[in-house]
Amino acid sequence: MYRASDGQSSPRWRGILLSLGLLFAGMAGAESWDFFTAPATSAPPRDRIATMTQLEFLGKTYQRRFNGVEEGVGIWQFFQQQEWAWNWLERMEIRAYPATGVTPIERATETAKALKQANPKARFALFKDPGGKQAMVDYVTWSEKVPNTIEFNAIKFFWGAEGQGVLSLRYVKRIPTKGREQREVAREVNATRKPVIDALVAWSP
Protein backbone atom coordinates (compact mmCIF):
# COMPACT_ATOMS: atom_id res chain seq x y z
CA MET A 1 0.00 0.00 0.00
CA TYR A 2 1.04 3.64 -0.19
CA ARG A 3 2.63 4.97 2.95
CA ALA A 4 1.30 8.37 3.92
CA SER A 5 3.61 11.13 5.12
CA ASP A 6 3.71 11.76 8.84
CA GLY A 7 1.86 14.93 9.85
CA GLN A 8 1.23 16.92 13.01
CA SER A 9 -1.83 19.09 13.59
CA SER A 10 -0.41 22.55 14.31
CA PRO A 11 -2.84 25.50 14.63
CA ARG A 12 -1.98 26.58 11.08
CA TRP A 13 -2.63 23.10 9.70
CA ARG A 14 -5.90 22.90 11.61
CA GLY A 15 -6.97 26.15 9.94
CA ILE A 16 -6.09 24.83 6.48
CA LEU A 17 -7.86 21.54 7.18
CA LEU A 18 -10.96 23.44 8.34
CA SER A 19 -10.93 25.41 5.09
CA LEU A 20 -10.52 22.17 3.14
CA GLY A 21 -13.39 20.66 5.07
CA LEU A 22 -15.66 23.58 4.17
CA LEU A 23 -14.81 23.21 0.48
CA PHE A 24 -14.66 19.41 0.33
CA ALA A 25 -17.91 18.18 1.75
CA GLY A 26 -17.17 14.82 0.11
CA MET A 27 -13.83 14.40 1.89
CA ALA A 28 -15.36 12.86 4.95
CA GLY A 29 -12.25 11.25 6.36
CA ALA A 30 -14.29 8.10 6.93
CA GLU A 31 -14.98 4.97 4.92
CA SER A 32 -17.91 6.10 2.79
CA TRP A 33 -18.03 5.69 -0.97
CA ASP A 34 -18.92 7.87 -3.94
CA PHE A 35 -19.38 6.30 -7.35
CA PHE A 36 -18.01 6.81 -10.85
CA THR A 37 -18.48 5.03 -14.17
CA ALA A 38 -15.32 3.35 -15.40
CA PRO A 39 -14.67 3.52 -19.16
CA ALA A 40 -15.06 0.30 -21.10
CA THR A 41 -11.37 -0.38 -21.76
CA SER A 42 -9.44 -3.62 -21.66
CA ALA A 43 -7.20 -4.34 -18.67
CA PRO A 44 -3.56 -3.48 -19.49
CA PRO A 45 -0.87 -6.15 -19.17
CA ARG A 46 1.99 -5.46 -16.78
CA ASP A 47 4.61 -5.66 -19.54
CA ARG A 48 2.95 -2.72 -21.34
CA ILE A 49 3.32 -0.63 -18.18
CA ALA A 50 6.93 -1.75 -17.74
CA THR A 51 7.92 -0.47 -21.19
CA MET A 52 6.30 2.98 -20.90
CA THR A 53 8.93 5.73 -21.12
CA GLN A 54 6.51 8.64 -20.82
CA LEU A 55 2.99 9.33 -19.67
CA GLU A 56 0.47 11.95 -20.86
CA PHE A 57 -1.88 13.39 -18.26
CA LEU A 58 -4.00 16.57 -18.38
CA GLY A 59 -2.07 17.92 -21.33
CA LYS A 60 1.34 17.46 -19.71
CA THR A 61 4.06 14.97 -20.56
CA TYR A 62 5.84 13.10 -17.77
CA GLN A 63 9.10 11.24 -18.42
CA ARG A 64 9.99 8.03 -16.60
CA ARG A 65 12.89 8.74 -14.23
CA PHE A 66 12.72 5.74 -11.88
CA ASN A 67 11.63 2.15 -11.83
CA GLY A 68 12.15 -0.45 -9.14
CA VAL A 69 10.55 -3.03 -6.87
CA GLU A 70 9.55 -2.59 -3.23
CA GLU A 71 8.17 -5.56 -1.27
CA GLY A 72 7.18 -7.25 -4.51
CA VAL A 73 5.42 -4.16 -5.89
CA GLY A 74 6.68 -2.78 -9.21
CA ILE A 75 7.08 1.03 -9.15
CA TRP A 76 7.47 3.44 -12.08
CA GLN A 77 7.80 7.19 -11.40
CA PHE A 78 7.32 9.92 -14.00
CA PHE A 79 8.36 13.58 -13.80
CA GLN A 80 7.98 16.62 -16.02
CA GLN A 81 10.89 17.59 -18.26
CA GLN A 82 12.71 19.96 -15.88
CA GLU A 83 11.81 18.10 -12.69
CA TRP A 84 13.48 15.21 -10.88
CA ALA A 85 13.09 13.35 -7.58
CA TRP A 86 14.63 16.24 -5.62
CA ASN A 87 12.80 19.25 -7.15
CA TRP A 88 9.41 18.10 -8.46
CA LEU A 89 6.15 19.99 -8.14
CA GLU A 90 3.94 17.43 -9.90
CA ARG A 91 4.61 13.77 -10.57
CA MET A 92 2.91 10.55 -11.60
CA GLU A 93 3.47 7.02 -10.34
CA ILE A 94 2.32 3.60 -11.51
CA ARG A 95 2.43 0.56 -9.26
CA ALA A 96 1.89 -3.10 -10.12
CA TYR A 97 0.87 -5.28 -7.18
CA PRO A 98 1.35 -9.04 -6.90
CA ALA A 99 -1.60 -11.21 -7.88
CA THR A 100 -2.72 -12.02 -4.32
CA GLY A 101 -6.48 -11.70 -4.81
CA VAL A 102 -6.65 -8.26 -3.17
CA THR A 103 -9.15 -6.13 -5.11
CA PRO A 104 -8.92 -2.48 -6.25
CA ILE A 105 -11.50 -1.52 -3.61
CA GLU A 106 -9.43 -3.21 -0.89
CA ARG A 107 -6.25 -1.45 -2.08
CA ALA A 108 -8.00 1.93 -1.91
CA THR A 109 -9.35 1.17 1.56
CA GLU A 110 -5.89 0.08 2.79
CA THR A 111 -4.41 3.35 1.53
CA ALA A 112 -7.04 5.43 3.33
CA LYS A 113 -6.48 3.51 6.58
CA ALA A 114 -2.69 3.96 6.34
CA LEU A 115 -3.22 7.70 5.83
CA LYS A 116 -5.41 7.99 8.94
CA GLN A 117 -2.94 6.01 11.03
CA ALA A 118 -0.11 8.35 10.02
CA ASN A 119 -2.19 11.52 10.26
CA PRO A 120 -5.54 11.24 12.08
CA LYS A 121 -6.52 14.79 11.04
CA ALA A 122 -6.17 14.04 7.32
CA ARG A 123 -9.26 14.03 5.11
CA PHE A 124 -9.84 11.70 2.20
CA ALA A 125 -12.52 10.62 -0.24
CA LEU A 126 -13.15 7.15 -1.65
CA PHE A 127 -14.72 6.40 -5.03
CA LYS A 128 -15.56 3.13 -6.72
CA ASP A 129 -16.98 1.79 -9.94
CA PRO A 130 -20.33 0.10 -9.15
CA GLY A 131 -18.98 -3.04 -10.81
CA GLY A 132 -16.08 -3.14 -8.35
CA LYS A 133 -13.41 -3.21 -11.08
CA GLN A 134 -11.88 0.17 -10.18
CA ALA A 135 -11.57 2.37 -7.09
CA MET A 136 -9.97 5.70 -6.19
CA VAL A 137 -8.84 7.59 -3.11
CA ASP A 138 -7.76 11.21 -2.89
CA TYR A 139 -6.39 13.13 0.07
CA VAL A 140 -4.23 15.99 1.33
CA THR A 141 -1.21 15.41 3.55
CA TRP A 142 2.11 17.01 4.47
CA SER A 143 5.56 16.23 5.84
CA GLU A 144 8.02 18.20 7.95
CA LYS A 145 10.67 17.09 5.44
CA VAL A 146 9.09 19.47 2.89
CA PRO A 147 8.18 22.58 4.94
CA ASN A 148 5.58 25.16 3.91
CA THR A 149 4.00 22.68 1.52
CA ILE A 150 1.01 20.38 1.39
CA GLU A 151 0.55 17.49 -1.04
CA PHE A 152 -2.59 16.67 -2.93
CA ASN A 153 -2.71 12.97 -3.86
CA ALA A 154 -5.17 11.08 -6.04
CA ILE A 155 -4.80 7.37 -6.81
CA LYS A 156 -6.80 5.08 -9.08
CA PHE A 157 -6.64 1.31 -8.50
CA PHE A 158 -7.71 -1.02 -11.31
CA TRP A 159 -7.28 -4.60 -12.45
CA GLY A 160 -4.40 -5.47 -14.72
CA ALA A 161 -4.64 -8.19 -17.34
CA GLU A 162 -6.15 -11.48 -16.17
CA GLY A 163 -4.06 -13.13 -13.48
CA GLN A 164 -1.75 -10.12 -13.02
CA GLY A 165 -3.20 -8.39 -9.97
CA VAL A 166 -4.04 -4.74 -9.31
CA LEU A 167 -2.36 -1.71 -10.91
CA SER A 168 -2.52 1.87 -9.68
CA LEU A 169 -1.96 5.31 -11.15
CA ARG A 170 -1.09 8.12 -8.73
CA TYR A 171 -0.98 11.88 -9.26
CA VAL A 172 0.77 14.09 -6.68
CA LYS A 173 1.01 17.89 -6.56
CA ARG A 174 2.97 19.97 -4.06
CA ILE A 175 1.15 23.17 -3.14
CA PRO A 176 3.07 25.96 -1.32
CA THR A 177 1.52 27.44 1.82
CA LYS A 178 4.07 30.04 2.97
CA GLY A 179 2.71 33.59 2.91
CA ARG A 180 -0.70 32.47 1.64
CA GLU A 181 -4.14 32.68 3.21
CA GLN A 182 -5.57 29.35 4.29
CA ARG A 183 -8.63 29.68 2.06
CA GLU A 184 -6.39 30.48 -0.92
CA VAL A 185 -4.52 27.21 -0.38
CA ALA A 186 -7.79 25.30 -0.02
CA ARG A 187 -9.14 26.84 -3.21
CA GLU A 188 -6.05 25.71 -5.13
CA VAL A 189 -6.51 22.16 -3.85
CA ASN A 190 -10.16 22.28 -4.83
CA ALA A 191 -9.35 23.64 -8.30
CA THR A 192 -6.79 20.86 -8.77
CA ARG A 193 -8.99 18.07 -7.51
CA LYS A 194 -11.89 17.84 -9.97
CA PRO A 195 -9.92 17.79 -13.25
CA VAL A 196 -7.46 15.28 -11.77
CA ILE A 197 -10.25 12.94 -10.63
CA ASP A 198 -11.95 13.21 -14.03
CA ALA A 199 -8.66 12.51 -15.83
CA LEU A 200 -7.92 9.49 -13.63
CA VAL A 201 -11.35 8.04 -14.40
CA ALA A 202 -10.73 8.41 -18.12
CA TRP A 203 -7.06 7.36 -18.18
CA SER A 204 -5.99 4.12 -19.82
CA PRO A 205 -2.40 3.13 -20.81
Tab-separated table of C-alpha atoms in Angstrom:
chain	number	residue	atom	x	y	z
A	1	MET	CA	0.000	0.000	0.000
A	2	TYR	CA	1.039	3.641	-0.193
A	3	ARG	CA	2.629	4.970	2.947
A	4	ALA	CA	1.300	8.372	3.919
A	5	SER	CA	3.608	11.127	5.118
A	6	ASP	CA	3.706	11.756	8.842
A	7	GLY	CA	1.862	14.927	9.853
A	8	GLN	CA	1.229	16.925	13.014
A	9	SER	CA	-1.831	19.089	13.588
A	10	SER	CA	-0.413	22.547	14.307
A	11	PRO	CA	-2.845	25.503	14.632
A	12	ARG	CA	-1.982	26.583	11.078
A	13	TRP	CA	-2.634	23.097	9.702
A	14	ARG	CA	-5.903	22.902	11.613
A	15	GLY	CA	-6.973	26.146	9.935
A	16	ILE	CA	-6.092	24.831	6.479
A	17	LEU	CA	-7.858	21.539	7.177
A	18	LEU	CA	-10.956	23.440	8.343
A	19	SER	CA	-10.931	25.408	5.095
A	20	LEU	CA	-10.515	22.169	3.140
A	21	GLY	CA	-13.393	20.665	5.073
A	22	LEU	CA	-15.658	23.577	4.173
A	23	LEU	CA	-14.814	23.213	0.483
A	24	PHE	CA	-14.658	19.411	0.332
A	25	ALA	CA	-17.912	18.181	1.749
A	26	GLY	CA	-17.166	14.816	0.110
A	27	MET	CA	-13.829	14.397	1.887
A	28	ALA	CA	-15.361	12.863	4.946
A	29	GLY	CA	-12.247	11.250	6.365
A	30	ALA	CA	-14.290	8.098	6.925
A	31	GLU	CA	-14.982	4.969	4.923
A	32	SER	CA	-17.912	6.099	2.789
A	33	TRP	CA	-18.031	5.692	-0.974
A	34	ASP	CA	-18.922	7.875	-3.941
A	35	PHE	CA	-19.379	6.296	-7.355
A	36	PHE	CA	-18.011	6.805	-10.853
A	37	THR	CA	-18.478	5.034	-14.167
A	38	ALA	CA	-15.317	3.350	-15.404
A	39	PRO	CA	-14.666	3.520	-19.164
A	40	ALA	CA	-15.059	0.298	-21.102
A	41	THR	CA	-11.367	-0.381	-21.757
A	42	SER	CA	-9.436	-3.621	-21.661
A	43	ALA	CA	-7.197	-4.336	-18.670
A	44	PRO	CA	-3.558	-3.477	-19.495
A	45	PRO	CA	-0.872	-6.152	-19.168
A	46	ARG	CA	1.987	-5.459	-16.783
A	47	ASP	CA	4.614	-5.658	-19.535
A	48	ARG	CA	2.951	-2.724	-21.338
A	49	ILE	CA	3.317	-0.633	-18.178
A	50	ALA	CA	6.928	-1.748	-17.738
A	51	THR	CA	7.922	-0.468	-21.188
A	52	MET	CA	6.297	2.977	-20.896
A	53	THR	CA	8.926	5.730	-21.122
A	54	GLN	CA	6.509	8.635	-20.825
A	55	LEU	CA	2.986	9.330	-19.674
A	56	GLU	CA	0.471	11.946	-20.856
A	57	PHE	CA	-1.876	13.391	-18.256
A	58	LEU	CA	-3.996	16.568	-18.380
A	59	GLY	CA	-2.074	17.916	-21.332
A	60	LYS	CA	1.336	17.461	-19.713
A	61	THR	CA	4.062	14.970	-20.558
A	62	TYR	CA	5.841	13.096	-17.770
A	63	GLN	CA	9.097	11.237	-18.419
A	64	ARG	CA	9.990	8.031	-16.604
A	65	ARG	CA	12.889	8.740	-14.226
A	66	PHE	CA	12.719	5.743	-11.875
A	67	ASN	CA	11.626	2.150	-11.827
A	68	GLY	CA	12.152	-0.449	-9.139
A	69	VAL	CA	10.550	-3.026	-6.871
A	70	GLU	CA	9.546	-2.594	-3.227
A	71	GLU	CA	8.173	-5.558	-1.269
A	72	GLY	CA	7.175	-7.247	-4.514
A	73	VAL	CA	5.420	-4.158	-5.892
A	74	GLY	CA	6.679	-2.777	-9.214
A	75	ILE	CA	7.078	1.025	-9.152
A	76	TRP	CA	7.472	3.440	-12.079
A	77	GLN	CA	7.796	7.193	-11.397
A	78	PHE	CA	7.321	9.918	-13.996
A	79	PHE	CA	8.356	13.584	-13.797
A	80	GLN	CA	7.981	16.619	-16.022
A	81	GLN	CA	10.892	17.587	-18.256
A	82	GLN	CA	12.707	19.963	-15.880
A	83	GLU	CA	11.811	18.097	-12.693
A	84	TRP	CA	13.485	15.212	-10.883
A	85	ALA	CA	13.095	13.355	-7.585
A	86	TRP	CA	14.632	16.241	-5.622
A	87	ASN	CA	12.797	19.251	-7.145
A	88	TRP	CA	9.412	18.097	-8.461
A	89	LEU	CA	6.150	19.987	-8.137
A	90	GLU	CA	3.945	17.428	-9.897
A	91	ARG	CA	4.615	13.771	-10.574
A	92	MET	CA	2.915	10.552	-11.603
A	93	GLU	CA	3.473	7.024	-10.345
A	94	ILE	CA	2.323	3.604	-11.514
A	95	ARG	CA	2.428	0.559	-9.263
A	96	ALA	CA	1.892	-3.102	-10.119
A	97	TYR	CA	0.874	-5.276	-7.177
A	98	PRO	CA	1.346	-9.044	-6.895
A	99	ALA	CA	-1.604	-11.207	-7.883
A	100	THR	CA	-2.718	-12.022	-4.323
A	101	GLY	CA	-6.478	-11.698	-4.813
A	102	VAL	CA	-6.654	-8.256	-3.167
A	103	THR	CA	-9.152	-6.132	-5.109
A	104	PRO	CA	-8.917	-2.480	-6.251
A	105	ILE	CA	-11.496	-1.525	-3.608
A	106	GLU	CA	-9.434	-3.211	-0.889
A	107	ARG	CA	-6.248	-1.447	-2.080
A	108	ALA	CA	-8.001	1.934	-1.911
A	109	THR	CA	-9.350	1.167	1.558
A	110	GLU	CA	-5.892	0.078	2.790
A	111	THR	CA	-4.410	3.354	1.533
A	112	ALA	CA	-7.042	5.433	3.331
A	113	LYS	CA	-6.484	3.506	6.576
A	114	ALA	CA	-2.690	3.956	6.336
A	115	LEU	CA	-3.221	7.697	5.830
A	116	LYS	CA	-5.413	7.988	8.937
A	117	GLN	CA	-2.939	6.011	11.028
A	118	ALA	CA	-0.110	8.346	10.015
A	119	ASN	CA	-2.192	11.518	10.256
A	120	PRO	CA	-5.539	11.237	12.084
A	121	LYS	CA	-6.518	14.787	11.040
A	122	ALA	CA	-6.169	14.036	7.315
A	123	ARG	CA	-9.256	14.033	5.114
A	124	PHE	CA	-9.844	11.703	2.195
A	125	ALA	CA	-12.522	10.623	-0.243
A	126	LEU	CA	-13.153	7.148	-1.648
A	127	PHE	CA	-14.715	6.398	-5.032
A	128	LYS	CA	-15.559	3.128	-6.719
A	129	ASP	CA	-16.979	1.792	-9.937
A	130	PRO	CA	-20.329	0.103	-9.153
A	131	GLY	CA	-18.985	-3.039	-10.806
A	132	GLY	CA	-16.081	-3.141	-8.348
A	133	LYS	CA	-13.406	-3.209	-11.076
A	134	GLN	CA	-11.884	0.171	-10.182
A	135	ALA	CA	-11.566	2.370	-7.092
A	136	MET	CA	-9.968	5.698	-6.190
A	137	VAL	CA	-8.839	7.592	-3.112
A	138	ASP	CA	-7.764	11.213	-2.890
A	139	TYR	CA	-6.393	13.126	0.065
A	140	VAL	CA	-4.232	15.994	1.326
A	141	THR	CA	-1.206	15.407	3.551
A	142	TRP	CA	2.113	17.005	4.472
A	143	SER	CA	5.563	16.234	5.844
A	144	GLU	CA	8.021	18.205	7.953
A	145	LYS	CA	10.674	17.093	5.437
A	146	VAL	CA	9.095	19.472	2.893
A	147	PRO	CA	8.185	22.580	4.935
A	148	ASN	CA	5.582	25.161	3.907
A	149	THR	CA	3.999	22.683	1.522
A	150	ILE	CA	1.009	20.376	1.391
A	151	GLU	CA	0.553	17.490	-1.040
A	152	PHE	CA	-2.593	16.667	-2.927
A	153	ASN	CA	-2.708	12.966	-3.861
A	154	ALA	CA	-5.168	11.077	-6.042
A	155	ILE	CA	-4.796	7.368	-6.814
A	156	LYS	CA	-6.798	5.079	-9.080
A	157	PHE	CA	-6.644	1.312	-8.501
A	158	PHE	CA	-7.711	-1.020	-11.306
A	159	TRP	CA	-7.285	-4.600	-12.450
A	160	GLY	CA	-4.396	-5.474	-14.719
A	161	ALA	CA	-4.644	-8.194	-17.340
A	162	GLU	CA	-6.147	-11.475	-16.168
A	163	GLY	CA	-4.062	-13.126	-13.483
A	164	GLN	CA	-1.749	-10.120	-13.016
A	165	GLY	CA	-3.204	-8.390	-9.969
A	166	VAL	CA	-4.036	-4.737	-9.313
A	167	LEU	CA	-2.363	-1.715	-10.914
A	168	SER	CA	-2.522	1.867	-9.679
A	169	LEU	CA	-1.964	5.308	-11.147
A	170	ARG	CA	-1.094	8.115	-8.730
A	171	TYR	CA	-0.975	11.882	-9.255
A	172	VAL	CA	0.775	14.089	-6.677
A	173	LYS	CA	1.013	17.887	-6.562
A	174	ARG	CA	2.973	19.967	-4.060
A	175	ILE	CA	1.152	23.171	-3.137
A	176	PRO	CA	3.065	25.959	-1.319
A	177	THR	CA	1.521	27.436	1.818
A	178	LYS	CA	4.071	30.040	2.969
A	179	GLY	CA	2.709	33.586	2.912
A	180	ARG	CA	-0.701	32.465	1.643
A	181	GLU	CA	-4.143	32.676	3.207
A	182	GLN	CA	-5.574	29.351	4.295
A	183	ARG	CA	-8.627	29.676	2.058
A	184	GLU	CA	-6.387	30.480	-0.921
A	185	VAL	CA	-4.521	27.208	-0.380
A	186	ALA	CA	-7.786	25.303	-0.016
A	187	ARG	CA	-9.140	26.841	-3.215
A	188	GLU	CA	-6.049	25.707	-5.129
A	189	VAL	CA	-6.507	22.160	-3.851
A	190	ASN	CA	-10.162	22.277	-4.826
A	191	ALA	CA	-9.351	23.639	-8.304
A	192	THR	CA	-6.792	20.861	-8.773
A	193	ARG	CA	-8.987	18.072	-7.506
A	194	LYS	CA	-11.889	17.838	-9.974
A	195	PRO	CA	-9.918	17.788	-13.255
A	196	VAL	CA	-7.464	15.277	-11.772
A	197	ILE	CA	-10.251	12.944	-10.632
A	198	ASP	CA	-11.953	13.207	-14.026
A	199	ALA	CA	-8.663	12.507	-15.831
A	200	LEU	CA	-7.924	9.493	-13.633
A	201	VAL	CA	-11.352	8.040	-14.396
A	202	ALA	CA	-10.730	8.415	-18.123
A	203	TRP	CA	-7.059	7.360	-18.184
A	204	SER	CA	-5.989	4.125	-19.819
A	205	PRO	CA	-2.404	3.133	-20.807
